[in-house]
Each structure stands twice: as C-alpha cells, then as structure tokens.
Coordinates of C-alpha atoms and ligand atoms in Angstrom, one line a residue:
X1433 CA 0.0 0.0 0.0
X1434 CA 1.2 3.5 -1.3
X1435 CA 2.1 5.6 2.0
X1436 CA 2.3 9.8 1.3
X1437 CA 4.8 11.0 3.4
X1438 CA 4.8 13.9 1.8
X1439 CA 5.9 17.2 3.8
X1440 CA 5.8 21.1 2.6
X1441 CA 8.1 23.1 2.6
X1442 CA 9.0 26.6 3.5
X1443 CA 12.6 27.9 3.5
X1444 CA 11.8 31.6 3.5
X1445 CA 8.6 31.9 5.3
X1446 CA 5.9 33.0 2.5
X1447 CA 3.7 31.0 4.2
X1448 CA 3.6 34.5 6.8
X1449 CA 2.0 35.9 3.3
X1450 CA -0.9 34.2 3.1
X1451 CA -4.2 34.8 5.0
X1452 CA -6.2 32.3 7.1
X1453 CA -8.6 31.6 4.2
X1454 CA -5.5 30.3 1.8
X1455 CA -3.9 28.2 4.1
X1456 CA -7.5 26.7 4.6
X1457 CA -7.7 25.9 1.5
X1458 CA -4.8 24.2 1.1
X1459 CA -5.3 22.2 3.7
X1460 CA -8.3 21.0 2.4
X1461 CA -6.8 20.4 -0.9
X1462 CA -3.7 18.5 0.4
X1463 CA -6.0 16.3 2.0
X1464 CA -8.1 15.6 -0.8
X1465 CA -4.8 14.6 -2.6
X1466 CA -3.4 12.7 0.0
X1467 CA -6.5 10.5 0.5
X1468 CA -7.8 10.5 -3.3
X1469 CA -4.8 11.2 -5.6
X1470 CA -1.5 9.9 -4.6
X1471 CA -2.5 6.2 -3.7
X1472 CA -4.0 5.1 -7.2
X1473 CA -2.6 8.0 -9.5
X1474 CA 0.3 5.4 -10.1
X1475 CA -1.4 2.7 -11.5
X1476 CA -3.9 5.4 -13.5
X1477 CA -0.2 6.4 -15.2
X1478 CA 1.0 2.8 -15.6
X1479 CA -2.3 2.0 -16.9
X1480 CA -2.5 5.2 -18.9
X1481 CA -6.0 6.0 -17.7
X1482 CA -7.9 9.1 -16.4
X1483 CA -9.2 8.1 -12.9
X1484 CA -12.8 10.2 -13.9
X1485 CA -14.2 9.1 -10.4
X1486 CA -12.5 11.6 -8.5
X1487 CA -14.0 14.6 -10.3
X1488 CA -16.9 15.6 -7.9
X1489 CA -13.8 15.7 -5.5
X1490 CA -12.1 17.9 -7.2
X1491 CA -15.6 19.7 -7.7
X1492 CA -16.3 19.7 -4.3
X1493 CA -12.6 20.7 -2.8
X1494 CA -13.3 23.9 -5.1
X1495 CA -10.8 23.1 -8.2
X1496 CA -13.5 24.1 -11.1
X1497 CA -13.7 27.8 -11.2
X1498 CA -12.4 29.0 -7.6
X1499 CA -12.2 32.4 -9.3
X1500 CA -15.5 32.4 -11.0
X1501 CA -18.6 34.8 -8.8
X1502 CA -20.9 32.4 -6.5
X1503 CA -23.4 34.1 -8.3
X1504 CA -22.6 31.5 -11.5
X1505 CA -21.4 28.6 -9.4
X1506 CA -17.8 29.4 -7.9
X1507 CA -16.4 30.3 -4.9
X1508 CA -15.4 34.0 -5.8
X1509 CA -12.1 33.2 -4.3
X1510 CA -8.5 35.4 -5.1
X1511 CA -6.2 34.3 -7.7
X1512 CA -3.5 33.3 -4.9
X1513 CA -6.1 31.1 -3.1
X1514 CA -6.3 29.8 -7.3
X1515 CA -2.9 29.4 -7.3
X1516 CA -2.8 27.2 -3.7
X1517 CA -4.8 24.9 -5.2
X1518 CA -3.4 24.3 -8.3
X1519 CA 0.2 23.5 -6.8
X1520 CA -1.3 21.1 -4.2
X1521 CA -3.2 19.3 -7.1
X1522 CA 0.2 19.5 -9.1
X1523 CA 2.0 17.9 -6.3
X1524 CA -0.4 14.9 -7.1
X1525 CA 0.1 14.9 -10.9
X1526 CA 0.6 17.4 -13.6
X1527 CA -2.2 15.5 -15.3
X1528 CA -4.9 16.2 -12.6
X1529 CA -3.6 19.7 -12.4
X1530 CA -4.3 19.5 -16.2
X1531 CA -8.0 19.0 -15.8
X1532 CA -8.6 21.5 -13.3
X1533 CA -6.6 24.2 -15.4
X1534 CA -8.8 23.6 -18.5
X1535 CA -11.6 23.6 -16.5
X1536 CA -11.1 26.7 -15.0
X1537 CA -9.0 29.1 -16.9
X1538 CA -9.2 27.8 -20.6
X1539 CA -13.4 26.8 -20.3
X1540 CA -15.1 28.5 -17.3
X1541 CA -12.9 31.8 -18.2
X1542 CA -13.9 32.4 -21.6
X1543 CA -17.7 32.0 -20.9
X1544 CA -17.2 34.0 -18.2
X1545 CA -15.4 36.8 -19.6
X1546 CA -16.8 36.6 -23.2
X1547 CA -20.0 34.9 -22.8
X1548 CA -23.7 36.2 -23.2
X1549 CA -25.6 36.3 -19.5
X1550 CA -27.9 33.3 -21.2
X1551 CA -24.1 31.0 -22.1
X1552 CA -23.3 32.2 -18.2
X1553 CA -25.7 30.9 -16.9
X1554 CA -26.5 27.7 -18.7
X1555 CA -22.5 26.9 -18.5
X1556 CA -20.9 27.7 -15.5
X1557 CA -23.0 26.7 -12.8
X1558 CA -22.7 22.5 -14.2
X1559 CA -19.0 23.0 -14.7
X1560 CA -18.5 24.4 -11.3
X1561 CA -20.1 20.8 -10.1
X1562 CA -18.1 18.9 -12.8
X1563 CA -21.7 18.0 -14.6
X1564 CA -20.3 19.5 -17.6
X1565 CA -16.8 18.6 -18.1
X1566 CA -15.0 20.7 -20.9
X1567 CA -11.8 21.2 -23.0
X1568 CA -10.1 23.6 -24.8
X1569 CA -9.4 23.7 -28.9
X1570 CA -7.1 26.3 -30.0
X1571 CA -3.6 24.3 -31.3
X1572 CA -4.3 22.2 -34.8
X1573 CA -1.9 19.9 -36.4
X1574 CA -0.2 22.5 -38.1
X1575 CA -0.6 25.1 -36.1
X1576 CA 1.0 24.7 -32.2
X1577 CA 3.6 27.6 -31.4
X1578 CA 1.2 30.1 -33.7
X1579 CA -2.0 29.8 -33.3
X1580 CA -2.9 32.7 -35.5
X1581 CA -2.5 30.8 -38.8
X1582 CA -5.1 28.5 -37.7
X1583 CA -6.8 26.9 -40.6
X1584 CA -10.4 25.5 -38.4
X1585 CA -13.2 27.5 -39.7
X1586 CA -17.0 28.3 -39.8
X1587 CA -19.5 29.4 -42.1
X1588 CA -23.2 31.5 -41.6
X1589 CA -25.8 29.4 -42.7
X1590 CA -28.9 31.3 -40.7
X1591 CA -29.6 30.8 -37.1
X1592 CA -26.5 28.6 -36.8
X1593 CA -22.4 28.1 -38.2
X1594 CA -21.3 25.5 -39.9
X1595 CA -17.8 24.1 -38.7
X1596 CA -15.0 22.2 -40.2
X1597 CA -11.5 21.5 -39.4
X1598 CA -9.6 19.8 -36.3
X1599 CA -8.0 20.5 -32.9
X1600 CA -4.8 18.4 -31.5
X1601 CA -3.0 17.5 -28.3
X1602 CA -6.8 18.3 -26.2
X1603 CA -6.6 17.8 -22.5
X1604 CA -10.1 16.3 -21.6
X1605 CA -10.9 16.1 -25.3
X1606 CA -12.2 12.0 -24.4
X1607 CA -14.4 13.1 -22.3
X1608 CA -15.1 16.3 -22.5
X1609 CA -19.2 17.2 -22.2
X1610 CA -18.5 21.0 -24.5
X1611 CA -15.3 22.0 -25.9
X1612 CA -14.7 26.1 -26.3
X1613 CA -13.6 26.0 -29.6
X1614 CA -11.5 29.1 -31.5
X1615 CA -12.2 29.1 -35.2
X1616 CA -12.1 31.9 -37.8
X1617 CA -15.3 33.1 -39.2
X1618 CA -15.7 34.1 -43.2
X1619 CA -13.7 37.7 -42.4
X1620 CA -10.8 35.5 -40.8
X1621 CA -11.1 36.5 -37.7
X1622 CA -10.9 34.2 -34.8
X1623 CA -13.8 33.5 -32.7
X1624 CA -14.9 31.4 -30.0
X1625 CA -17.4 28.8 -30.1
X1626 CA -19.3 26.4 -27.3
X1627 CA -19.1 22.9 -29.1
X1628 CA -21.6 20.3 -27.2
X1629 CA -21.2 16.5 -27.1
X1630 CA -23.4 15.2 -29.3
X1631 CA -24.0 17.6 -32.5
X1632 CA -23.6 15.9 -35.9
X1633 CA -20.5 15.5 -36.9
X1634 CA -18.2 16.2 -33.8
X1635 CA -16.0 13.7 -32.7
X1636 CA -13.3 13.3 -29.7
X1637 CA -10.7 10.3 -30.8
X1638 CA -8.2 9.9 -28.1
X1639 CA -4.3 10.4 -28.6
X1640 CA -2.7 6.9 -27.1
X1641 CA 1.1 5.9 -26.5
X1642 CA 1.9 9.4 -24.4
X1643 CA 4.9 8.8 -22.2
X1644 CA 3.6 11.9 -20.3
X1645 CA 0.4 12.9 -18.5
X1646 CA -0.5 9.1 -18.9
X1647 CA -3.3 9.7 -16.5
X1648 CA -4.6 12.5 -18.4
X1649 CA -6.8 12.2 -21.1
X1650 CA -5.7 13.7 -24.3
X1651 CA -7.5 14.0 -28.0
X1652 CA -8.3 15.5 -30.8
X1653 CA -11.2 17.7 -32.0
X1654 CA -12.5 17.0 -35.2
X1655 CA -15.4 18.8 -36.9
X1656 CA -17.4 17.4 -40.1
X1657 CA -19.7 20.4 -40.7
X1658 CA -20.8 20.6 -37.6
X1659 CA -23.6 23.1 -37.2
X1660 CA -23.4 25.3 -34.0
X1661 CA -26.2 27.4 -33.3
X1662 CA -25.2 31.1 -33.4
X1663 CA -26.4 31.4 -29.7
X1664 CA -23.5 29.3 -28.8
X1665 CA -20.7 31.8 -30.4
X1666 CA -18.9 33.9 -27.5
X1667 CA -19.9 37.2 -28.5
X1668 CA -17.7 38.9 -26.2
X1669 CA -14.2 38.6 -27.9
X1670 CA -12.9 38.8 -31.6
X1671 CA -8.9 38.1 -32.6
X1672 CA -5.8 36.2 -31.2
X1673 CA -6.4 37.9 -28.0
X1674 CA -9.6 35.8 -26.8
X1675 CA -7.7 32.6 -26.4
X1676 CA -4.6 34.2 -25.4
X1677 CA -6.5 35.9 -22.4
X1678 CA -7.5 32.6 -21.6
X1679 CA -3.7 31.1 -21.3
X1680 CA -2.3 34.0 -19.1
X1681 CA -4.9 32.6 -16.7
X1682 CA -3.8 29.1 -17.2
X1683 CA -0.1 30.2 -17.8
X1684 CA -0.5 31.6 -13.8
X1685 CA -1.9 28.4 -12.6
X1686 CA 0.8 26.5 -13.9
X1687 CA 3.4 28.5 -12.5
X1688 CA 2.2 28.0 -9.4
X1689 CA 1.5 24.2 -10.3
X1690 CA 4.9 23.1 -11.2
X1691 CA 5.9 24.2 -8.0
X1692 CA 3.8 21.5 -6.1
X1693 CA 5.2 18.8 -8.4
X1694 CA 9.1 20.2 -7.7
X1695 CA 8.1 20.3 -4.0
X1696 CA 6.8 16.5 -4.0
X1697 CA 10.3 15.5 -5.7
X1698 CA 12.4 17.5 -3.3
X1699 CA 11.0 16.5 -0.2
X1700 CA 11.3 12.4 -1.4
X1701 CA 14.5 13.2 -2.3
X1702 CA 15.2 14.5 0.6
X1703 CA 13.9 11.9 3.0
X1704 CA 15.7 9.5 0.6
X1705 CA 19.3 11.2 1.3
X1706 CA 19.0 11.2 5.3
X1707 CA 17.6 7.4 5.2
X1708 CA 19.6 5.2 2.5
X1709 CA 22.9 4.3 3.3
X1710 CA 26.3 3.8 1.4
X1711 CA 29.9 3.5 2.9
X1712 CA 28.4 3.6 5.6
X1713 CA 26.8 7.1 5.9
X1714 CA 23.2 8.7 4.7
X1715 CA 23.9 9.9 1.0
X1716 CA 22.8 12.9 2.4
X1717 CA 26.4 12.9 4.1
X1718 CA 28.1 13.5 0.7
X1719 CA 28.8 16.7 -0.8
X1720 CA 27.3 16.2 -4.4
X1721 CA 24.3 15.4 -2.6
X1722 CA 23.8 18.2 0.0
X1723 CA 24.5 20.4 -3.8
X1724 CA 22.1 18.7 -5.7
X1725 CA 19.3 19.0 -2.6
X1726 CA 20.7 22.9 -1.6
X1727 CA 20.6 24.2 -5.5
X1728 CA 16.8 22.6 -5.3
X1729 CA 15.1 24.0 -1.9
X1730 CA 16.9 27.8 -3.4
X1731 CA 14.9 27.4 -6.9
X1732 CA 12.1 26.3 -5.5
X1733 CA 11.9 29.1 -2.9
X1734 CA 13.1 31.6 -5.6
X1735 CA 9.9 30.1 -7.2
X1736 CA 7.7 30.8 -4.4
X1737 CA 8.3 34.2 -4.2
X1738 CA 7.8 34.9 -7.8
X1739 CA 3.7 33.7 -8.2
X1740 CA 3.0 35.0 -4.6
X1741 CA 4.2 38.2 -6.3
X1742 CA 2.7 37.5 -9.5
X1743 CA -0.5 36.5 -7.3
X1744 CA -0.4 40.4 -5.4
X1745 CA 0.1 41.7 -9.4
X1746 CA -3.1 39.4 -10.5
X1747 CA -5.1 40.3 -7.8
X1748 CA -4.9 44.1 -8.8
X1749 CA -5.3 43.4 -12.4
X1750 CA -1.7 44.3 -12.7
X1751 CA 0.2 41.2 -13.8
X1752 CA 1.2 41.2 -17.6
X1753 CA 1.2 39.1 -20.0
X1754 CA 5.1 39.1 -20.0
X1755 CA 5.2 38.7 -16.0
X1756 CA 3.3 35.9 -16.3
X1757 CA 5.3 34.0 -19.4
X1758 CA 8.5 34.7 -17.0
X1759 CA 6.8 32.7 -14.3
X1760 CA 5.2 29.9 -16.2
X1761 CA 8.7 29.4 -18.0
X1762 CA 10.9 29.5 -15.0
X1763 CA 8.8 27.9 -12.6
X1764 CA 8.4 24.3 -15.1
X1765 CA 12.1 24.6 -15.5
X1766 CA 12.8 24.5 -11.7
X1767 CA 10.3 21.6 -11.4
X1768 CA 11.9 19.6 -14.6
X1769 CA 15.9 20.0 -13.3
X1770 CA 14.1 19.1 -9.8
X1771 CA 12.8 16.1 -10.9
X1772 CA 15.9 15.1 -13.2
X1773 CA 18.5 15.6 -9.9
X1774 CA 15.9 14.2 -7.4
X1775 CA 15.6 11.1 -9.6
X1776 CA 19.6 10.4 -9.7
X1777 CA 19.5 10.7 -5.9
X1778 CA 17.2 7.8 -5.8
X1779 CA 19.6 6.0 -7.4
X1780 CA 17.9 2.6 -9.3
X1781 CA 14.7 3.4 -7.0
X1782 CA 14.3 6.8 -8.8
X1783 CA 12.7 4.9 -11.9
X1784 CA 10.5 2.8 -10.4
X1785 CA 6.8 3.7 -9.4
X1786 CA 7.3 3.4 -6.0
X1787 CA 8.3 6.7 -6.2
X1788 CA 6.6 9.8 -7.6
X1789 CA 9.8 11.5 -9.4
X1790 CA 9.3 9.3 -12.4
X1791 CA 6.0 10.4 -13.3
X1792 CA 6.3 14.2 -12.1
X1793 CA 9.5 14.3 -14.8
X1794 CA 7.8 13.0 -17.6
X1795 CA 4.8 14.8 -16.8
X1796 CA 7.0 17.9 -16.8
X1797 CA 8.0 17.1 -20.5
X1798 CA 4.4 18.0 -21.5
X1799 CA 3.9 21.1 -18.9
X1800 CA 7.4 22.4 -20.4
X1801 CA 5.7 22.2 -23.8
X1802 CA 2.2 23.0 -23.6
X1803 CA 0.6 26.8 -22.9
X1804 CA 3.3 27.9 -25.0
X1805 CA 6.9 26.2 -25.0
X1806 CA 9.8 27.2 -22.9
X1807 CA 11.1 28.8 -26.5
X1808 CA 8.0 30.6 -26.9
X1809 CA 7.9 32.2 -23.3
X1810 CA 11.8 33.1 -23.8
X1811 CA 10.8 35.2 -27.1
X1812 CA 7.9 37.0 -25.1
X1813 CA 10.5 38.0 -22.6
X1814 CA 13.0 39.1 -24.8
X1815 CA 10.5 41.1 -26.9
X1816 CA 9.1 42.9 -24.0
X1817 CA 12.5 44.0 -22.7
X1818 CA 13.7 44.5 -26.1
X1819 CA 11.0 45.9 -28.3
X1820 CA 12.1 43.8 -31.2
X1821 CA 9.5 41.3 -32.0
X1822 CA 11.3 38.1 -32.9
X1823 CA 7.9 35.9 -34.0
X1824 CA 7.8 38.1 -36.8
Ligands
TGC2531 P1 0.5 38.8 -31.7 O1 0.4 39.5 -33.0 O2 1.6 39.1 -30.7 O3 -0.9 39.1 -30.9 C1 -2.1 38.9 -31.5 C2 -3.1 39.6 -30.6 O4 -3.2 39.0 -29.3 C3 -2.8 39.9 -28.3 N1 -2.0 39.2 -27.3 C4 -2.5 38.9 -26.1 N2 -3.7 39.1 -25.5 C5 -3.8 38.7 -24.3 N3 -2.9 37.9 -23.6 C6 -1.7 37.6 -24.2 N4 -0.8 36.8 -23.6 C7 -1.5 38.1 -25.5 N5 -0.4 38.0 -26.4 C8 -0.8 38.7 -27.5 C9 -2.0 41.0 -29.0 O5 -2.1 42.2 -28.3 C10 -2.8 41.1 -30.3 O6 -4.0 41.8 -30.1 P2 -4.6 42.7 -31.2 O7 -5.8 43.4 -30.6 O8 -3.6 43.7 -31.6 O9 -5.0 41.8 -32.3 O10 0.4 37.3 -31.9 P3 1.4 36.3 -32.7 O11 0.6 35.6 -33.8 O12 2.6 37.0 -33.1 O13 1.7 35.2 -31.6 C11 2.3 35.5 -30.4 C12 2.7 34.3 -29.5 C13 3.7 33.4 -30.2 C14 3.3 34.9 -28.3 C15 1.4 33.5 -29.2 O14 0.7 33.2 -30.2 C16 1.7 32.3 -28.2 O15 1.6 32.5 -27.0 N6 2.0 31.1 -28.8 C17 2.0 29.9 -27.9 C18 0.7 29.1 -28.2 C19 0.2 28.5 -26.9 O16 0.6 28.8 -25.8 N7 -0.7 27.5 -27.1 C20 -1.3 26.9 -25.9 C21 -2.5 26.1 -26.4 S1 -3.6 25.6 -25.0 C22 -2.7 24.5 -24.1 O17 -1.6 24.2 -24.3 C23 -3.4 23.9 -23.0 S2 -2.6 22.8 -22.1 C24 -3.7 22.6 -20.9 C25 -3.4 21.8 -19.8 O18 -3.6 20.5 -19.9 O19 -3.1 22.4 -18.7
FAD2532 P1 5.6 23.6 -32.5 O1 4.9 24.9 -32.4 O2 5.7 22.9 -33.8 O3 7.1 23.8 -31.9 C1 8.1 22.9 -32.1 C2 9.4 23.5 -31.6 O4 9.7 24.7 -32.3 C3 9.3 23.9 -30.1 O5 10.5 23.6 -29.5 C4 9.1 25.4 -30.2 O6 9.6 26.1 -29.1 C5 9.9 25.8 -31.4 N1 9.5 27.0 -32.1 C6 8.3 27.3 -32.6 N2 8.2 28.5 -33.1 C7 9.4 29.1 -32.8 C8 10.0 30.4 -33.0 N3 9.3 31.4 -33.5 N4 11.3 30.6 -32.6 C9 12.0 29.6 -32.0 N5 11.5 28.3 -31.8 C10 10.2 28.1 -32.2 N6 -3.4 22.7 -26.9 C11 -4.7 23.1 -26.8 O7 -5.2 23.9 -27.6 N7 -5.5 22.6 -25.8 C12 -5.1 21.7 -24.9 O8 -5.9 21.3 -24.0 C13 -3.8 21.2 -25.0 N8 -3.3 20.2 -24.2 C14 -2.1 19.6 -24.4 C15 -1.8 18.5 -23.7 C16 -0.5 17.9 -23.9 C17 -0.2 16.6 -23.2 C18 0.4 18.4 -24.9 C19 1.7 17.8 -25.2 C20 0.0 19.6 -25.6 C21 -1.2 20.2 -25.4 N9 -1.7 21.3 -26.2 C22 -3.0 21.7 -26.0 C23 -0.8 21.7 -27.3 C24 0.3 22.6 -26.9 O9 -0.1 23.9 -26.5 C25 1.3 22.6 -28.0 O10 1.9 21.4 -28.1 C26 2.4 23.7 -27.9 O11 1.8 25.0 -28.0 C27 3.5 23.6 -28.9 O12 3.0 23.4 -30.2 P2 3.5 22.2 -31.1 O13 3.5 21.0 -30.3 O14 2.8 22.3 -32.4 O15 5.0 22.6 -31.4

C-alpha cells in the first residue's frame, strides 16, 4: 500500500503571506490529494488512464472555477487562493492539475469573460459541479507555437455556423461534455465557439502511446460540418487575444502548479538522502548530494516568491502578460531540473513507481511544452524588454 509522506516546505517563510482563508484551502486540498490522488494515481499512469471518479472531488474541494462569482457557481475566491490549489493538485500529478486548469482558466474563463448572460448561466454553474466537463481547442496539427495561422473554420448558414477542421494535443478532449472552440469566421477573424457532445458530426478520438500525462486524457477535435447554433458563439471577444487571455490565466496556474510537483520531488529526495545508506553514511552525508538538494530547496523558494508576487500583481489586475510568461517558464524549469537531480539521488529506486519522481518528470515534459513552449515564453520576454519582436 502506497504511504504519502509527503511534507511542505518553507525555506523563506511566505507561508507569513498568506491569509487564514489560503492556508485553509490548502489544507483541504492537500487532504483531498493525499487521501484520493497519490494512492491510485500510479497505477492510473501505468495503466494510462484518467481516474474520472475523482471529479466531484475535485468539484467539491473547489478546483473548477475557484475564481469564478458564486453568483454562477464558484467560490469568488482570489487568484493566490487559485494558485494554492493548483500546486497542491500538481503535487499529485501534472495530469490532474491539467483537468482543473482547462476547466477553470481555458473553459469557465472564456464563458465567463466573453459569454452572453444566457451561455453564463447555462455553462458555469454544471462546470463548477463537474456536470459539464469541458476542454479547450485552440492548437491544430499544423498550427501549435502560432496559433494565428489557424486553418479550423465556420461558415453563416442562418440561425447557426457551420464548422469544419480539427483540434490536437486536447486535454479532456475524451471526455469532454462542451469544448470552447477558437475558429475563424468568413472575415478570418478568430472566434470562440461552445461545441456540445453530441451535434452531428463532432467527434473526440483519443491520442494513445503518451509517455507523459498518462493519467490524463488527451485527444483531438474534429469537426465534419458541424452546425453550431449562433447562440452558442462567445460574443464577447474577436482576434488572437480571446484565447490568449484565456492562457495568461492558465499560464499563472501552472506556474504555481509546477511548484507542487518540484516540491513532491524535493522532499522524497530529501527523505531519501538522510535514510539510504552507502559506505556507511546517509547519501545525504556527501557533498554532491547536500548540492544537488541545496541548488533545489533555493529554486524552489526563488519560485515561491515569484507567483505570490505574481498573485499580489493578478489580484490588482496588474500582472502582464510578460510577468506571467517569466513565471510559467521558470517555474516548469525549476520543477523539470528538480525532478531530473531528485531522480539520480534515488539511485535505481528513482525509476521505479514506487516513487513519484518518475511520473512528475515525464509529466514535466508535457507542462514544459504546452501553454506555450519554454522557447516561446523566452521570445515574449526578450520582446518585451527589447522591443524587437522576434515571432515576426
Ligand atoms: P500577436 O500579434 O503578438 O498578438 C495577437 C493579438 O493578441 C494579443 N495578445 C495577447 N492578448 C492577451 N494575452 C496575451 N498573452 C497576449 N499575447 C498577445 C495582442 O495584443 C494582439 O492583439 P490585437 O488586438 O492587436 O489583435 O500574436 P502572434 O501571432 O505573433 O503570436 C504571439 C505568440 C507566439 C506569443 C502566441 O501566439 C503564443 O503564445 N503562442 C503559444 C501558443 C500556446 O501557448 N498555445 C497553448 C495552447 S492551449 C494549451 O496548451 C493547453 S494545455 C492545458 C493543460 O492541460 O493544462
Ligand atoms: P511547435 O509549435 O511545432 O514547436 C516545435 C518546436 O519549435 C518547439 O521547441 C518550439 O519552441 C519551437 N518553435 C516554434 N516557433 C518558434 C520560434 N518562432 N522561434 C523559436 N523556436 C520556435 N493545446 C490546446 O489547444 N488545448 C489543450 O488542451 C492542449 N493540451 C495539451 C496536452 C498535452 C499533453 C500536450 C503535449 C500539448 C497540449 N496542447 C494543447 C498543445 C500545446 O499547447 C502545443 O503542443 C504547444 O503550444 C506547442 O505546439 P507544437 O506541439 O505544435 O510545437
């Protein structure tokens, strides 16, 4: 039987930064993750499967929407206490991160922000509960890193759009109940659409032989002239910048996220060095240990600071774009050298599943490429403190 052992940790304190009501919440989230997640989310990744029973859980700990008004089903909560519970959930798996992150800032946030009042209200309150389940369609099979040349498109044929083309690499695509969907209409400019299970000619094939996220459910979306009503069209958003407002909300989450997984691999690592033994002292003992496990606990705390920061800036509306990139892209690459040292200090026990580190570094492989790559996130930095604009 799987024992969590897990302990947080706290090298500079932040924890002084957060209110009563945060640290609430992530004590209800760490439980949920400790009694629900970490003992079968191994064999889910060995089995490559998406454990769907735990999403009332993840309903009822508050994961879907934390941000969204109670008025349409959330919790109305701040973007730190969104943060909180994206790095416990992280700390789990990247993959169950994954679901809550679409959920929240790639399906709930669009309706929210763009919808009509009627799309608010008949959307949001069923996600909040997990009811609806949804996903997110914005990279195609030729279009990842630029989503602007996107070739999925729709067509006015009276009260409803017709809809052709196909979406790739969709987390919850399997099983997703709607999909927002971001297509260009006949000027070429991109919209957003609510796609529903079950119109004509919509279908959700699942992508298999992942080495990462294995317990996340990943697909395409392919539309056959799919007619969508026109009522179902976000009407609050036109152009690149509708789904790109939606990943500087998921972009924050993950930055926050990562952290939870590089957390879960120091602290096994960690425990691992002051317990096995060689020549006759803990591994811990050893210099190129105490360097690998020092270098780690300062990233990660670097880390914390810079999304409770980024969490202040949210809060106010202040965070940009650019602030946000620096985080997602520095934070995954603290979690992915975590996981590669903390494996080696677990010698041959660092690949097996009795451990976590395995899984969190392959997960990392996709969290380092999806919601733009590390590449990508480099170029938005450089172009904001250069001015040159290297993408074109
Ligand atoms: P560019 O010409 O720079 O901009 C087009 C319009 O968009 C505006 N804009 C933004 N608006 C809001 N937030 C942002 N972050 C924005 N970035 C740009 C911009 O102001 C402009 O507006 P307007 O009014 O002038 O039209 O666009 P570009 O075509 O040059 O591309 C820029 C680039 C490369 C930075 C961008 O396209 C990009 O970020 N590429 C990466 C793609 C990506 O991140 N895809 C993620 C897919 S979703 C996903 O991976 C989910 S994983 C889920 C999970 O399981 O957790
Ligand atoms: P490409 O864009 O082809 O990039 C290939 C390489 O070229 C990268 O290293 C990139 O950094 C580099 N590159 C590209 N352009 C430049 C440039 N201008 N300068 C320098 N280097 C460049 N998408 C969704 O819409 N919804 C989802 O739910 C979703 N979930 C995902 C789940 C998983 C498990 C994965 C792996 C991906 C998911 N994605 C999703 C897609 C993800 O966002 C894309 O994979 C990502 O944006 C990169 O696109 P690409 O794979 O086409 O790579």
């Amino acid at each position: 039987m799987y024992q969590d052992k897990y302990q947080y940790h706290d090298y500079y304190g932040v924890d002084e930064l957060l209110t009563e009501e945060h640290k609430l919440i992530r004590e209800t989230v760490r439980s949920f993750v400790k009694k629900e997640i970490t003992p079968i989310i191994e064999d889910h990744a060995q089995s490559a499967s998406f454990p769907k029973h735990i999403l009332k859980g993840l309903a009822e700990v508050g994961a879907f929407g934390p941000y969204i008004p109670a008025e349409y089903g959330g919790q109305g909560l701040d973007q730190i206490s969104y943060g909180i519970i994206m790095q416990e959930l992280e700390r789990g798996d990247s993959g169950i991160r994954s679901t809550a992150s679409v959920q929240s800032s790639l399906v709930m946030y669009p309706i929210f922000s763009f919808g009509s009042e009627e799309q608010k209200k008949k959307y949001l309150p069923q996600l909040a509960t997990g009811d609806f389940m949804g996903a997110f369609g914005l990279t195609e099979p030729n279009h990842g890193s630029d989503p602007g040349s996107m070739t999925t498109h729709f067509k006015d044929a009276g009260d409803h759009v017709v809809l052709n083309g196909s979406k790739m690499w969709i987390s919850n695509a399997p099983f997703c109940d709607i999909a927002v969907v971001w297509a260009k209409n006949e000027a070429g400019k991109i919209q957003g659409l609510i796609v529903e299970r079950g119109m004509e000619g919509f279908s959700t094939p699942e992508t298999h032989g992942k080495w990462s996220l294995r317990a996340s459910a990943t697909g395409e979306l392919v539309f056959d002239n799919v007619k969508v009503p026109k009522s179902n069209i976000l009407p609050g958003v036109e152009g690149l910048k509708g789904p790109l407002s939606c990943l500087n909300s998921a972009r924050y989450g993950i930055a926050w996220g990562a952290l939870g997984a590089a957390l879960d691999c120091y602290d096994t690592a960690l425990r691992y060095s002051q317990e096995r033994q060689q020549f006759g002292k803990p591994i811990g003992a050893f210099q190129l240990q105490q360097k690998k496990l020092a270098e780690m606990i300062t990233e990660i705390t670097k880390g914390q600071l810079l999304v409770w920061r980024l969490g202040v800036l949210k809060n106010e509306n202040r965070a940009t774009p650019a602030q946000i990139s620096m985080a997602k892209r520095n934070n995954v690459k603290v979690a992915l050298d975590t996981s590669r040292e903390a494996r080696q200090i677990l010698g041959g026990m660092g690949i097996t599943g009795e451990y976590s580190i395995m899984r969190h570094m392959m997960n990392l492989e996709s969290v380092v490429t999806y919601e733009g790559t590390h590449d990508i996130h480099l170029l938005i930095t450089g172009l904001d403190v250069t001015g040159f604009n290297a993408f074109v």
